[in-house]
Amino acid sequence: MSDDSTDSNATNQREWDRLSVRRRMLLELDSGDILIGHSEDVSLRGVLFRPDMLPPGSMLGAAGTLFLVGGDGQPSSGYPCRLVR
């Protein structure tokens, strides 16, 4: 059942479209923790990064540098980032 007075897309609207991109990545946090994983999707404002393993504790708001891992296993130049979720 739907309520015509509400916009069902309002909660799912994004500022930028997301593209499904699965790419190996390395996230080096300013704390010294290093997370290795892959991207699920990317947009102009962010990356959905899925680490292989999470360190204990909350990382919300942590700053770090994100590296893309090339086919040769070498990391790219780093991209400064902050964890928001």
XYZ file of C-alpha atoms in Angstrom:
85
model
C 0.000 0.000 0.000
C 1.349 3.419 -0.848
C 0.597 6.897 0.386
C 0.361 9.299 -2.552
C 1.242 12.245 -0.298
C 4.818 11.039 0.249
C 7.649 10.868 -2.245
C 9.014 7.316 -2.034
C 12.226 8.337 -3.819
C 13.066 11.177 -1.408
C 14.966 8.926 0.994
C 16.936 7.230 -1.808
C 18.008 10.290 -3.760
C 21.730 10.807 -4.093
C 23.610 13.916 -5.078
C 25.751 11.885 -7.538
C 25.045 8.668 -9.417
C 26.960 5.591 -8.280
C 28.713 3.250 -10.679
C 29.232 -0.410 -9.850
C 33.005 -0.823 -9.840
C 34.768 -3.727 -8.138
C 38.412 -2.839 -7.668
C 41.059 -4.001 -5.186
C 41.940 -1.198 -2.745
C 44.114 -0.491 0.266
C 43.066 1.983 2.952
C 45.809 3.317 5.222
C 44.306 5.097 8.221
C 46.116 7.911 10.007
C 46.088 5.656 13.109
C 48.412 3.260 11.271
C 45.770 0.587 10.600
C 45.825 -0.794 7.059
C 42.695 -2.284 5.550
C 42.702 -4.258 2.320
C 39.489 -4.933 0.433
C 37.564 -3.916 -2.659
C 35.159 -1.278 -3.860
C 31.500 -2.052 -4.475
C 30.606 1.229 -6.139
C 31.990 4.726 -6.637
C 30.642 8.231 -7.180
C 32.158 11.686 -7.421
C 31.783 12.020 -3.645
C 32.766 8.626 -2.331
C 33.532 4.928 -2.512
C 31.703 2.032 -0.913
C 34.728 0.105 0.361
C 34.387 -3.428 1.752
C 37.473 -4.419 3.769
C 38.414 -8.093 3.999
C 38.740 -7.742 7.805
C 37.802 -4.957 10.230
C 39.949 -3.948 13.199
C 38.125 -3.849 16.558
C 36.466 -0.597 17.611
C 34.724 2.196 15.793
C 36.445 3.866 12.872
C 33.703 6.423 12.169
C 35.277 9.755 11.273
C 38.766 8.288 10.880
C 40.950 9.933 8.248
C 43.286 8.108 5.929
C 44.517 7.568 2.401
C 42.871 5.277 -0.144
C 44.991 3.515 -2.774
C 43.771 1.589 -5.826
C 45.734 -1.611 -6.414
C 46.722 -2.155 -10.046
C 46.838 -5.424 -11.933
C 50.560 -5.566 -11.170
C 49.821 -5.364 -7.423
C 51.270 -1.867 -7.106
C 49.207 0.835 -5.354
C 48.222 4.066 -7.093
C 48.872 7.538 -5.781
C 46.852 8.049 -2.633
C 43.504 9.800 -2.262
C 42.814 11.479 1.088
C 39.554 10.316 2.637
C 37.432 10.148 5.773
C 35.239 7.229 6.878
C 31.614 8.288 7.127
C 29.823 4.945 7.677
